[in-house]
Amino acid sequence: MGEIVLKDVEKSFGDVSVLRDINLTIKDGEFVVFVGPSGCGKSTLLRMITGLETVSGGQVVIDGEDITHTKPSSRGLAMVFQSYALFPHISVRDNIGFGLKIAGLPKAEIDAKVAQASGILGLDALLDRKPRELSGGQQQRVAIGRAIVREPAAFLFDEPLSNLDAALRVQMRIELIRLHERLATTMIYVTHDQVEAMTMADRIVVLEGGDIQQFDTPIALYDRPVNKFVAGFIGSPKMNFMEASPGPDGTVQVKGGPALKVPGLDPARMTGRMTVGIRPEHIRYAHDAGDLTGKILVEEQLGSDAFLYVEVEGIGMVTVRAVGERDFHSHQTVHLSLPPETCHVFDESDLRINEN
Amino acid sequence: MTKSVRWQLVAAVVITFVFVAPILWMVLAAFKTINDIYAIPPVWVPDFTYLDNFKLLLSENWPFLLNSTIVTLSATALCLAFALPCAFGLVYFQFGAKNFLADWILSTRMMPPIAAAVPLYMVFNGAGMLDTMPALIIAYAGFNLPFAVWVAMSFFRNIPKEIIEAARIEGCGWFQTFRIVALPLAKSGIATVATFVFIFAWNELLLALFLTTREAKTFPVVISSFSTVTKTYWELISAATIIQILPPVIFTILMQRHIVSGLTMGAVKN
Ligand SMILES: Nc1ncnc2c1ncn2[C@@H]1O[C@H](COP(=O)(O)OP(=O)(O)OP(=O)(O)O)[C@@H](O)[C@H]1O
Ligand SMILES: [Mg+2]
């Protein structure tokens, strides 16, 4: 079991408040990812759950038990560090079995569990080596092995893959997803990487400036971001933002562009200054006609997609994602249209005001 | 061999000779009679089978050699027993006056041992501990504590923080973390500290002169007694000094094997 509830959790270092009003309920067996820009407090939040960092206010509850002031060794959690943090003076076998030995399990049982974990992670041939004799990927596997043998209430990961090269990262990502399916244990995973967040998470916590911006499924974050920050943070390339103001007949007038009749937008919630957001793949593009006219500054051709960076007079740079497109090139003129049903509207305090 | 390398070699030989010469002279003197030591022209190479100096020395003074051994090993052990947990706590525990406490510990080192000699004499006198080995053990361990704490702190600080954190999450309490993880990883630091305390305690003369009279005398005190108002027994001093310098040399060589760098390599990825 591993339901983790944070109630009004706060953290400050001295006078500096780092996290405020953190309320989260992470369900048993859920895979939750914390994302946010550097320094937003992801690691601090994770470390408060482990007990490595003290909590300045509020409660941390695991399975109904208030563990706010319980020491880390008694919380029954396992953590995988970005730096792996293996014990360098003992073998891989002893590293994996470390927690079990501390817990006083009989040797036969430890050996059996270590063998099982090393089988899952493909470490059988490496058990008698010291950590320094392993590659980065292997070391990370040992760290994961050390975590899974203890059958913890939850796994906590702090950017576990960021020291690996790109190919290995993809492989480990898939392995972690499969591991989660197999163990069905609660996992909390901190990352900078959009793709990791989107692909691995059941739900994502977006943190910024010490506050939770949104806590929802990856698709909900992508399709219905609550504010401009989340809209801009989730998705790559980023959502395009354009200044706008209220237009005639309940429309939104894009500055230097068309007036859009965005569905689900209550004119009463409009403010004088607004922002219209549209994702690069939602912009329609054509050689002959459209709402906006611009010039392609750069064409990034990936084969599967072409990213067109279009300079539109009065609006600025607009990114267009043209799936499978081969026919638009740098320096050409292109016409763009903004389908209103794909647009997001943010008010002057950057909250999203169209409902859908 | 280029010219500059040759000159470096010559310089190295000369410098080495300057440092080794007294020891060499002493080794030679230990195998001479007092008459040979003063002989002119000098007796350069003595008869190395002449062991009377050693026999005489040890037959009378072996209990004091034993005292020295007991005091030195105990003081080293006592000092480490206090310094290591203290340093660990100062590095890893979070509490208010942490830095102040560490500085304060160091500041006690600024006092020269001589300044403490009289007070120590009075304290041990009051406790009825004069001329006992525990008095010396406590004094030596105490004098080396600040240094030992600071060196041990620097070695604990070099252990990546995550390793300590991992141990705690894996279920270790503070004491287990200290014993199972931190100590093995600070092994080279412990060897360094132990070597320093060992050499200090083994060679200490001043406090031993103050605090002992007969029973608990250490070997350096014995050596100093060979130089009397009327006569200096150079042959005994030489023999005793050879015995005196051997243990630190052996201890240092033994410890050197443990002073390996890069022990934490591969622990964390940077
Ligand atoms: N021990 C500390 N003392 C003072 N401030 C700290 C301490 N640890 C973290 N902070 C501050 O708290 C804030 C959050 O840090 P944290 O490490 O949680 O960020 P993060 O989201 O994990 O960043 P990154 O993505 O770079 O790892 C930062 O502004 C940091 O400077
Ligand atoms: Mg972090």
XYZ file of C-alpha atoms and ligand atoms in Angstrom:
658
model
C 0.000 0.000 0.000
C 1.227 3.475 -0.628
C -1.236 6.327 -0.626
C 0.625 9.548 -0.025
C -1.207 12.654 1.099
C 0.363 16.067 1.544
C -1.732 18.509 3.570
C -0.894 22.215 3.484
C 2.783 21.373 3.277
C 5.191 24.309 3.365
C 8.927 24.611 3.264
C 11.212 27.506 3.911
C 14.956 27.662 4.243
C 15.502 30.369 6.816
C 13.458 33.298 5.592
C 13.182 32.015 2.053
C 9.885 30.330 1.365
C 10.426 27.581 -1.191
C 7.111 25.720 -1.201
C 3.654 26.870 -0.109
C 0.179 25.336 0.260
C 1.114 21.985 -1.170
C -1.963 19.776 -1.147
C -1.687 16.512 -3.027
C -3.281 13.112 -2.820
C -1.281 10.478 -4.595
C -3.267 7.278 -4.911
C -1.873 3.876 -4.114
C -0.140 2.447 -7.160
C -0.180 5.705 -9.047
C 2.768 6.945 -11.110
C 3.054 10.662 -10.430
C 5.613 12.906 -12.055
C 6.771 16.253 -10.668
C 7.847 18.673 -13.370
C 8.769 22.300 -13.325
C 11.607 24.644 -14.124
C 14.899 24.383 -12.291
C 14.735 25.565 -8.703
C 10.957 25.316 -8.378
C 11.207 22.931 -5.433
C 10.678 19.486 -6.992
C 13.585 17.860 -5.183
C 12.723 19.606 -1.953
C 9.160 18.288 -2.098
C 10.399 14.769 -2.787
C 12.923 14.986 0.024
C 10.234 16.100 2.454
C 8.271 12.961 1.602
C 11.367 10.864 2.352
C 12.121 12.735 5.555
C 15.556 13.847 4.410
C 14.292 17.412 4.564
C 12.243 18.667 7.481
C 8.743 20.019 6.859
C 8.184 23.655 7.866
C 4.421 23.351 8.052
C 1.598 20.928 7.237
C 1.481 17.160 7.258
C 2.809 14.232 5.272
C 0.559 11.194 5.534
C 1.323 7.755 4.156
C -1.486 5.202 4.251
C -3.381 7.233 6.782
C -0.445 7.531 9.127
C 1.001 10.943 9.866
C 4.735 10.546 9.264
C 5.621 14.229 9.183
C 8.150 13.792 11.945
C 9.107 10.162 11.400
C 12.745 9.554 10.571
C 13.595 8.493 7.009
C 14.645 4.998 8.026
C 11.189 4.240 9.407
C 9.110 5.456 6.478
C 9.426 2.345 4.351
C 10.169 4.315 1.197
C 12.823 3.717 -1.420
C 14.638 6.379 -3.376
C 16.685 6.385 -6.542
C 19.057 9.319 -6.834
C 20.264 11.140 -9.917
C 23.819 10.339 -8.842
C 22.815 6.694 -8.081
C 24.396 6.956 -4.607
C 25.550 3.348 -4.495
C 27.729 2.255 -1.610
C 31.165 2.169 -3.235
C 32.826 -0.143 -0.736
C 30.533 -3.129 -1.161
C 29.621 -5.362 -4.090
C 26.594 -4.990 -6.313
C 25.026 -7.943 -4.503
C 25.486 -6.280 -1.120
C 24.286 -2.959 -2.476
C 21.034 -4.501 -3.660
C 20.583 -6.469 -0.444
C 21.654 -3.591 1.806
C 18.239 -2.574 3.103
C 17.193 -6.179 3.677
C 20.304 -6.832 5.697
C 19.690 -3.738 7.786
C 16.136 -4.950 8.335
C 17.620 -8.173 9.697
C 16.238 -10.641 7.163
C 17.795 -14.112 7.068
C 20.572 -14.528 4.543
C 18.730 -17.105 2.437
C 15.797 -14.771 2.003
C 18.059 -11.843 1.096
C 19.850 -13.965 -1.497
C 16.572 -15.069 -3.027
C 15.259 -11.513 -3.301
C 18.518 -10.168 -4.672
C 18.554 -12.939 -7.262
C 15.005 -12.115 -8.278
C 15.701 -8.395 -8.610
C 18.925 -8.927 -10.497
C 17.056 -11.231 -12.854
C 14.456 -8.576 -13.590
C 17.134 -5.927 -14.153
C 19.647 -8.097 -16.024
C 22.370 -7.736 -13.422
C 23.103 -11.432 -12.848
C 26.583 -11.323 -14.326
C 27.592 -8.244 -12.374
C 26.655 -9.180 -8.828
C 30.194 -9.604 -7.557
C 31.558 -6.383 -8.984
C 32.054 -3.133 -7.155
C 29.916 -0.185 -8.299
C 32.878 1.611 -9.867
C 33.329 -1.306 -12.243
C 29.944 -0.681 -13.852
C 28.745 1.645 -16.582
C 26.355 4.472 -15.749
C 23.341 2.525 -16.981
C 24.328 -0.528 -14.977
C 24.873 1.569 -11.869
C 21.427 3.048 -12.253
C 19.977 -0.442 -12.566
C 21.685 -1.429 -9.324
C 20.177 1.615 -7.648
C 16.751 0.555 -8.917
C 17.456 -2.999 -7.744
C 18.307 -1.716 -4.298
C 14.967 0.068 -4.254
C 12.734 -2.766 -5.488
C 13.970 -5.608 -3.254
C 12.617 -3.872 -0.197
C 9.061 -3.798 -1.528
C 8.621 -0.241 -0.276
C 5.352 1.628 0.160
C 6.481 3.937 -2.636
C 9.418 4.580 -4.928
C 10.810 8.055 -5.205
C 12.980 9.006 -8.145
C 14.897 12.269 -8.446
C 15.857 12.711 -12.083
C 17.165 9.153 -12.236
C 17.884 9.104 -15.941
C 19.398 12.499 -16.545
C 22.984 11.244 -16.365
C 22.415 8.653 -19.069
C 22.857 9.117 -22.779
C 19.783 9.562 -24.955
C 19.444 5.992 -26.205
C 19.879 4.475 -22.772
C 17.406 6.956 -21.374
C 14.707 5.755 -23.747
C 15.437 2.152 -22.853
C 15.408 2.772 -19.113
C 12.215 4.776 -19.440
C 10.487 1.807 -20.992
C 11.909 -0.500 -18.358
C 10.631 1.738 -15.588
C 7.164 1.833 -17.122
C 7.143 -1.963 -17.289
C 8.474 -2.178 -13.751
C 5.640 -0.003 -12.561
C 3.078 -2.184 -14.326
C 4.608 -5.260 -12.783
C 4.970 -3.974 -9.217
C 1.975 -1.649 -9.168
C 3.663 0.332 -6.409
C 3.237 4.070 -5.996
C 5.984 5.946 -7.792
C 6.900 9.601 -7.598
C 9.254 10.722 -10.255
C 10.978 14.080 -10.609
C 12.130 15.091 -14.054
C 12.983 17.980 -16.330
C 12.182 15.908 -19.345
C 8.812 16.533 -21.000
C 8.816 13.216 -22.756
C 9.453 11.309 -19.548
C 6.692 13.219 -17.835
C 4.140 12.720 -20.603
C 4.904 9.064 -21.281
C 5.394 7.725 -17.777
C 2.933 9.581 -15.617
C -0.572 8.630 -14.630
C -0.775 12.180 -13.366
C 1.630 15.087 -13.502
C 2.230 17.769 -10.894
C 3.387 21.003 -12.496
C 5.280 23.116 -9.979
C 6.401 26.644 -10.400
C 7.617 29.254 -7.958
C 6.807 27.048 -4.989
C 3.177 26.456 -5.946
C 1.371 23.597 -7.605
C 0.087 24.993 -10.875
C -1.851 21.934 -11.957
C -2.181 18.275 -10.993
C -3.809 16.193 -13.670
C -3.320 13.551 -16.331
C -0.808 14.276 -19.082
C -3.524 14.658 -21.691
C -5.560 16.996 -19.496
C -2.479 19.167 -18.988
C -1.896 19.235 -22.700
C -5.474 19.821 -23.779
C -6.779 21.879 -20.877
C -3.929 23.689 -19.147
C -5.304 25.825 -16.305
C -3.021 28.739 -17.012
C -0.506 30.189 -19.387
C 2.448 28.773 -17.473
C 1.276 25.175 -17.778
C 0.279 25.746 -21.402
C 3.754 26.979 -22.210
C 5.596 24.442 -20.098
C 3.911 21.295 -21.403
C 4.411 20.546 -25.080
C 7.404 20.800 -27.341
C 7.811 22.933 -29.343
C 6.049 25.387 -27.068
C 2.549 26.700 -27.547
C 2.389 29.965 -29.517
C 1.123 32.954 -27.570
C -0.397 36.072 -29.171
C -1.638 39.228 -27.525
C -5.370 39.775 -27.820
C -8.254 41.936 -26.637
C -12.062 41.628 -26.614
C -13.471 41.885 -30.148
C -16.999 42.428 -31.539
C -19.794 39.877 -30.935
C -18.010 37.951 -28.159
C -14.958 37.321 -30.280
C -11.347 37.594 -29.252
C -9.383 40.024 -31.372
C -5.792 38.838 -31.903
C -3.524 41.858 -32.096
C -2.346 42.087 -35.693
C -4.553 39.123 -36.642
C -8.094 37.795 -36.918
C -11.013 38.024 -34.515
C -11.686 34.501 -33.247
C -15.001 33.080 -32.064
C -13.560 30.671 -29.512
C -16.141 28.073 -28.408
C -16.890 27.806 -24.697
C -15.694 31.315 -23.956
C -17.917 33.379 -21.697
C -17.534 37.027 -22.774
C -18.139 38.072 -19.165
C -14.801 36.564 -18.179
C -12.848 38.490 -20.797
C -10.400 41.093 -19.639
C -8.970 44.034 -21.517
C -5.673 42.376 -22.113
C -5.733 38.697 -23.003
C -3.482 36.083 -24.553
C -4.471 33.590 -27.207
C -2.510 30.367 -27.242
C -2.370 27.789 -29.994
C -0.219 24.716 -30.291
C 2.100 24.462 -33.309
C 0.302 21.428 -34.716
C -3.077 23.170 -34.667
C -2.108 26.045 -36.960
C -3.271 25.546 -40.542
C -0.874 26.599 -43.210
C -1.198 27.103 -46.944
C 0.628 28.597 -49.910
C -2.268 30.731 -51.055
C -4.547 32.118 -48.338
C -5.097 32.431 -44.579
C -5.719 34.779 -41.633
C -2.085 35.680 -41.253
C 0.749 36.091 -43.687
C 4.365 35.532 -42.823
C 7.721 34.456 -44.007
C 9.390 31.156 -43.098
C 12.651 32.044 -41.407
C 13.795 28.521 -40.682
C 12.507 25.143 -41.755
C 13.479 22.261 -39.463
C 12.825 19.114 -41.423
C 12.728 15.947 -39.298
C 11.082 13.766 -41.935
C 8.143 12.927 -39.687
C 7.516 16.585 -38.970
C 8.637 19.879 -40.368
C 8.867 22.711 -37.856
C 8.367 26.045 -39.592
C 9.449 29.171 -37.756
C 7.372 31.880 -39.322
C 7.861 35.602 -38.811
C 4.444 37.270 -38.911
C 4.317 41.026 -39.027
C 2.685 42.520 -35.903
C 2.694 39.207 -34.034
C 6.251 37.962 -34.077
C 7.589 34.457 -34.371
C 5.017 31.696 -34.788
C 5.981 28.028 -34.698
C 4.085 25.677 -36.978
C 4.297 21.928 -36.807
C 3.616 20.493 -40.242
C 3.249 16.737 -39.975
C 4.940 14.912 -42.840
C 5.176 18.141 -44.790
C 7.809 18.393 -47.545
C 6.571 21.359 -49.484
C 7.348 24.446 -47.384
C 10.847 25.837 -47.208
C 12.861 28.667 -45.722
C 12.328 32.175 -47.181
C 8.949 31.258 -48.662
C 5.822 33.184 -47.837
C 3.184 31.166 -45.985
C -0.403 31.867 -44.985
C -1.578 30.720 -41.585
C -5.028 30.279 -40.044
C -5.969 29.756 -36.429
C -8.887 27.312 -36.010
C -10.804 28.879 -33.085
C -11.807 25.510 -31.589
C -8.111 24.717 -30.960
C -7.295 28.066 -29.387
C -6.831 28.699 -25.680
C -7.637 32.093 -24.189
C -5.907 33.410 -21.068
C -7.072 36.442 -19.136
C -4.859 39.199 -17.785
C -3.897 37.110 -14.780
C -2.927 34.323 -17.197
C -5.776 31.995 -16.206
C -7.380 30.033 -18.988
C -10.952 31.244 -19.481
C -12.336 29.176 -22.334
C -14.128 26.032 -21.166
C -13.641 22.806 -23.066
C 70.847 11.865 -18.727
C 70.632 15.577 -19.348
C 72.706 17.990 -17.368
C 69.828 19.438 -15.358
C 68.562 15.996 -14.379
C 72.048 15.086 -13.207
C 72.216 18.193 -11.034
C 68.809 17.442 -9.593
C 70.040 13.992 -8.691
C 73.120 15.371 -6.985
C 71.010 17.863 -5.074
C 68.623 15.117 -4.023
C 71.449 12.954 -2.740
C 72.967 15.842 -0.778
C 69.660 16.831 0.785
C 68.822 13.242 1.659
C 72.255 12.857 3.242
C 71.757 15.959 5.363
C 68.549 14.514 6.757
C 69.704 10.937 7.101
C 73.158 11.707 8.560
C 72.085 12.140 12.201
C 70.066 8.955 12.072
C 72.965 7.162 10.451
C 75.354 8.466 13.072
C 72.987 7.328 15.774
C 72.610 3.851 14.306
C 76.369 3.514 14.150
C 76.801 4.815 17.696
C 74.322 2.296 19.043
C 76.777 -0.476 18.234
C 79.809 1.208 19.739
C 81.265 1.370 23.204
C 81.429 4.808 24.751
C 85.177 4.832 24.099
C 84.698 4.129 20.400
C 82.172 6.938 20.181
C 84.737 9.424 21.452
C 87.685 7.816 19.617
C 89.914 9.927 17.402
C 90.365 9.057 14.643
C 86.665 7.969 14.591
C 85.646 4.363 14.364
C 83.526 4.630 11.230
C 82.095 1.156 11.000
C 81.374 -0.508 14.324
C 81.045 -4.207 15.015
C 77.368 -4.850 14.457
C 77.439 -7.974 16.570
C 78.154 -5.840 19.639
C 74.696 -5.727 21.274
C 75.563 -4.915 24.869
C 74.018 -1.453 24.661
C 70.654 -2.934 23.666
C 70.864 -5.711 26.220
C 71.639 -3.327 29.044
C 68.962 -0.895 27.931
C 66.156 -3.399 27.579
C 66.971 -5.471 30.616
C 66.379 -2.466 32.814
C 63.821 -0.515 30.840
C 61.499 -2.939 29.052
C 58.568 -2.107 31.420
C 58.718 1.489 30.246
C 58.683 0.429 26.640
C 55.577 -1.544 27.468
C 54.099 1.560 29.162
C 54.761 3.563 26.029
C 53.047 0.947 23.894
C 49.981 0.743 26.108
C 49.670 4.508 26.471
C 50.134 5.162 22.763
C 47.697 2.547 21.513
C 45.107 3.427 24.129
C 45.399 7.154 23.518
C 45.032 6.606 19.763
C 41.988 4.406 20.261
C 40.407 6.752 22.796
C 40.991 9.779 20.624
C 39.413 8.104 17.581
C 36.520 6.800 19.651
C 35.571 10.358 20.536
C 36.705 12.236 17.452
C 34.972 10.139 14.784
C 31.395 10.281 16.118
C 31.931 13.926 17.012
C 33.093 14.781 13.497
C 30.249 12.786 11.960
C 27.716 14.668 14.019
C 29.263 18.023 13.210
C 29.094 17.252 9.504
C 25.674 15.620 9.194
C 23.455 16.804 12.033
C 21.531 20.016 11.667
C 21.617 22.183 14.737
C 21.986 25.805 15.669
C 25.496 26.446 16.903
C 27.103 23.868 14.640
C 29.775 26.030 13.062
C 30.471 27.787 16.324
C 31.004 24.454 18.040
C 33.391 23.271 15.338
C 35.419 26.488 15.560
C 35.421 26.329 19.312
C 36.812 22.803 19.226
C 39.582 23.981 16.954
C 40.338 26.993 19.130
C 41.264 24.747 22.048
C 44.115 23.554 19.883
C 45.634 27.027 19.867
C 46.852 26.644 23.425
C 50.403 25.234 23.672
C 50.546 21.977 25.669
C 53.000 23.538 28.130
C 50.323 25.976 29.212
C 48.186 23.060 30.292
C 50.949 21.153 32.040
C 50.570 22.716 35.467
C 46.756 22.654 35.502
C 46.827 19.058 34.323
C 49.267 18.212 37.066
C 46.935 19.694 39.627
C 43.854 17.997 38.218
C 45.457 14.569 38.072
C 47.001 15.132 41.469
C 43.579 15.911 42.871
C 42.176 12.820 41.211
C 44.982 10.697 42.606
C 46.020 9.778 39.086
C 49.583 11.036 39.032
C 52.056 8.532 37.697
C 49.317 6.363 36.187
C 48.890 5.426 32.567
C 45.207 6.451 32.360
C 46.292 10.014 33.144
C 48.646 10.052 30.175
C 46.113 8.330 27.945
C 43.451 10.908 28.752
C 45.858 13.809 28.324
C 47.211 12.599 24.967
C 43.792 11.741 23.589
C 42.492 15.103 24.730
C 45.301 17.093 23.182
C 44.757 15.451 19.822
C 40.974 15.620 19.795
C 40.600 19.005 18.047
C 42.953 18.064 15.286
C 41.429 14.604 14.951
C 37.904 16.030 14.813
C 38.824 18.510 12.112
C 40.633 16.028 9.912
C 37.833 13.492 10.315
C 35.269 16.190 9.454
C 37.012 16.950 6.211
C 36.978 13.280 5.301
C 33.308 12.865 6.161
C 32.506 15.937 4.100
C 34.101 14.279 1.108
C 31.606 11.448 1.207
C 28.853 12.377 -1.251
C 25.790 13.503 0.671
C 23.512 11.221 -1.315
C 25.309 8.120 -0.098
C 24.568 9.027 3.485
C 20.984 9.864 2.537
C 20.615 6.583 0.676
C 21.758 4.706 3.767
C 19.172 6.461 5.892
C 16.372 5.755 3.449
C 17.490 2.135 3.263
C 16.688 1.881 6.935
C 19.884 2.832 8.757
C 19.609 4.907 11.891
C 22.339 7.461 12.484
C 24.577 5.051 14.317
C 24.288 2.396 11.619
C 24.906 4.982 8.931
C 28.035 6.026 10.790
C 29.325 2.508 11.333
C 28.321 0.716 8.142
C 28.653 3.461 5.566
C 30.551 6.512 6.769
C 33.414 4.781 8.584
C 34.430 2.465 5.729
C 34.278 5.375 3.311
C 36.375 7.580 5.570
C 38.908 4.815 6.069
C 41.807 6.796 4.662
C 40.943 9.704 6.933
C 40.892 7.449 9.943
C 44.293 6.055 8.984
C 45.638 9.588 8.712
C 44.279 10.662 12.067
C 45.451 7.475 13.753
C 48.960 7.922 12.395
C 49.202 11.465 13.711
C 47.875 10.664 17.156
C 50.090 7.597 17.364
C 53.222 9.574 16.566
C 52.283 12.362 18.957
C 51.587 10.027 21.845
C 54.615 7.860 21.193
C 57.030 10.753 21.104
C 55.501 13.009 23.766
C 57.985 13.941 26.461
C 56.906 17.095 28.219
C 53.656 15.946 29.824
C 55.135 12.555 30.560
C 57.928 14.259 32.526
C 55.351 16.212 34.491
C 52.798 13.539 35.127
C 54.920 10.448 35.762
C 57.650 9.611 38.228
C 58.258 5.837 38.242
C 55.406 3.474 37.527
C 53.948 5.039 34.432
C 57.124 6.435 32.904
C 57.206 6.250 29.128
C 60.189 5.484 26.961
C 61.017 9.088 25.963
C 61.321 9.927 29.657
C 63.769 7.064 30.005
C 65.814 8.331 27.088
C 65.973 11.801 28.569
C 67.272 10.310 31.806
C 70.414 9.069 30.064
C 71.688 12.596 29.927
C 72.673 13.380 33.490
C 74.480 16.258 35.102
C 77.694 14.342 35.270
C 77.584 12.189 32.203
C 75.769 11.610 28.936
C 75.373 7.960 27.951
C 75.534 8.394 24.193
C 75.661 4.689 23.491
C 72.428 4.084 25.442
C 70.738 7.138 23.991
C 71.556 5.913 20.509
C 70.295 2.404 21.133
C 67.149 3.733 22.778
C 66.484 6.168 19.982
C 66.588 3.392 17.406
C 63.987 1.523 19.406
C 62.017 4.751 19.796
C 61.809 5.609 16.099
C 60.989 2.119 14.862
C 57.282 1.876 15.862
C 56.180 5.147 14.208
C 57.997 4.128 11.049
C 56.363 0.707 11.025
C 52.956 2.147 11.935
C 53.173 4.741 9.189
C 54.137 2.153 6.609
C 51.235 -0.065 7.668
C 48.774 2.822 7.533
C 50.040 4.094 4.235
C 48.441 1.135 2.481
C 45.068 2.321 3.698
C 45.591 5.902 2.708
C 44.336 5.243 -0.785
C 42.689 7.957 -2.727
C 39.715 7.494 -4.991
C 37.960 5.160 -2.615
C 34.647 6.754 -3.343
C 35.172 6.600 -7.076
C 32.160 5.167 -8.851
C 29.896 5.892 -5.945
C 28.133 8.772 -7.547
C 28.174 10.025 -11.054
C 29.177 13.628 -11.510
N 19.539 23.385 1.805
C 19.051 24.475 1.216
N 19.231 25.688 1.764
C 18.716 26.795 1.188
N 18.008 26.798 0.051
C 17.801 25.621 -0.555
C 18.303 24.397 -0.013
N 17.935 23.386 -0.831
C 17.246 23.964 -1.830
N 17.152 25.292 -1.678
C 16.432 26.221 -2.559
O 15.130 25.734 -2.713
C 14.678 25.905 -4.040
C 14.180 24.599 -4.579
O 15.258 23.716 -4.722
P 15.077 22.290 -5.331
O 16.380 21.606 -5.261
O 13.923 21.622 -4.701
O 14.739 22.616 -6.842
P 14.434 21.632 -8.039
O 13.084 21.927 -8.514
O 14.733 20.234 -7.637
O 15.491 22.124 -9.110
P 16.300 21.277 -10.176
O 15.346 21.004 -11.265
O 17.373 22.214 -10.595
O 16.796 20.063 -9.495
C 15.844 26.483 -4.813
O 15.604 27.867 -4.978
C 17.021 26.257 -3.930
O 17.941 27.299 -4.071
Mg 16.235 18.804 -8.157
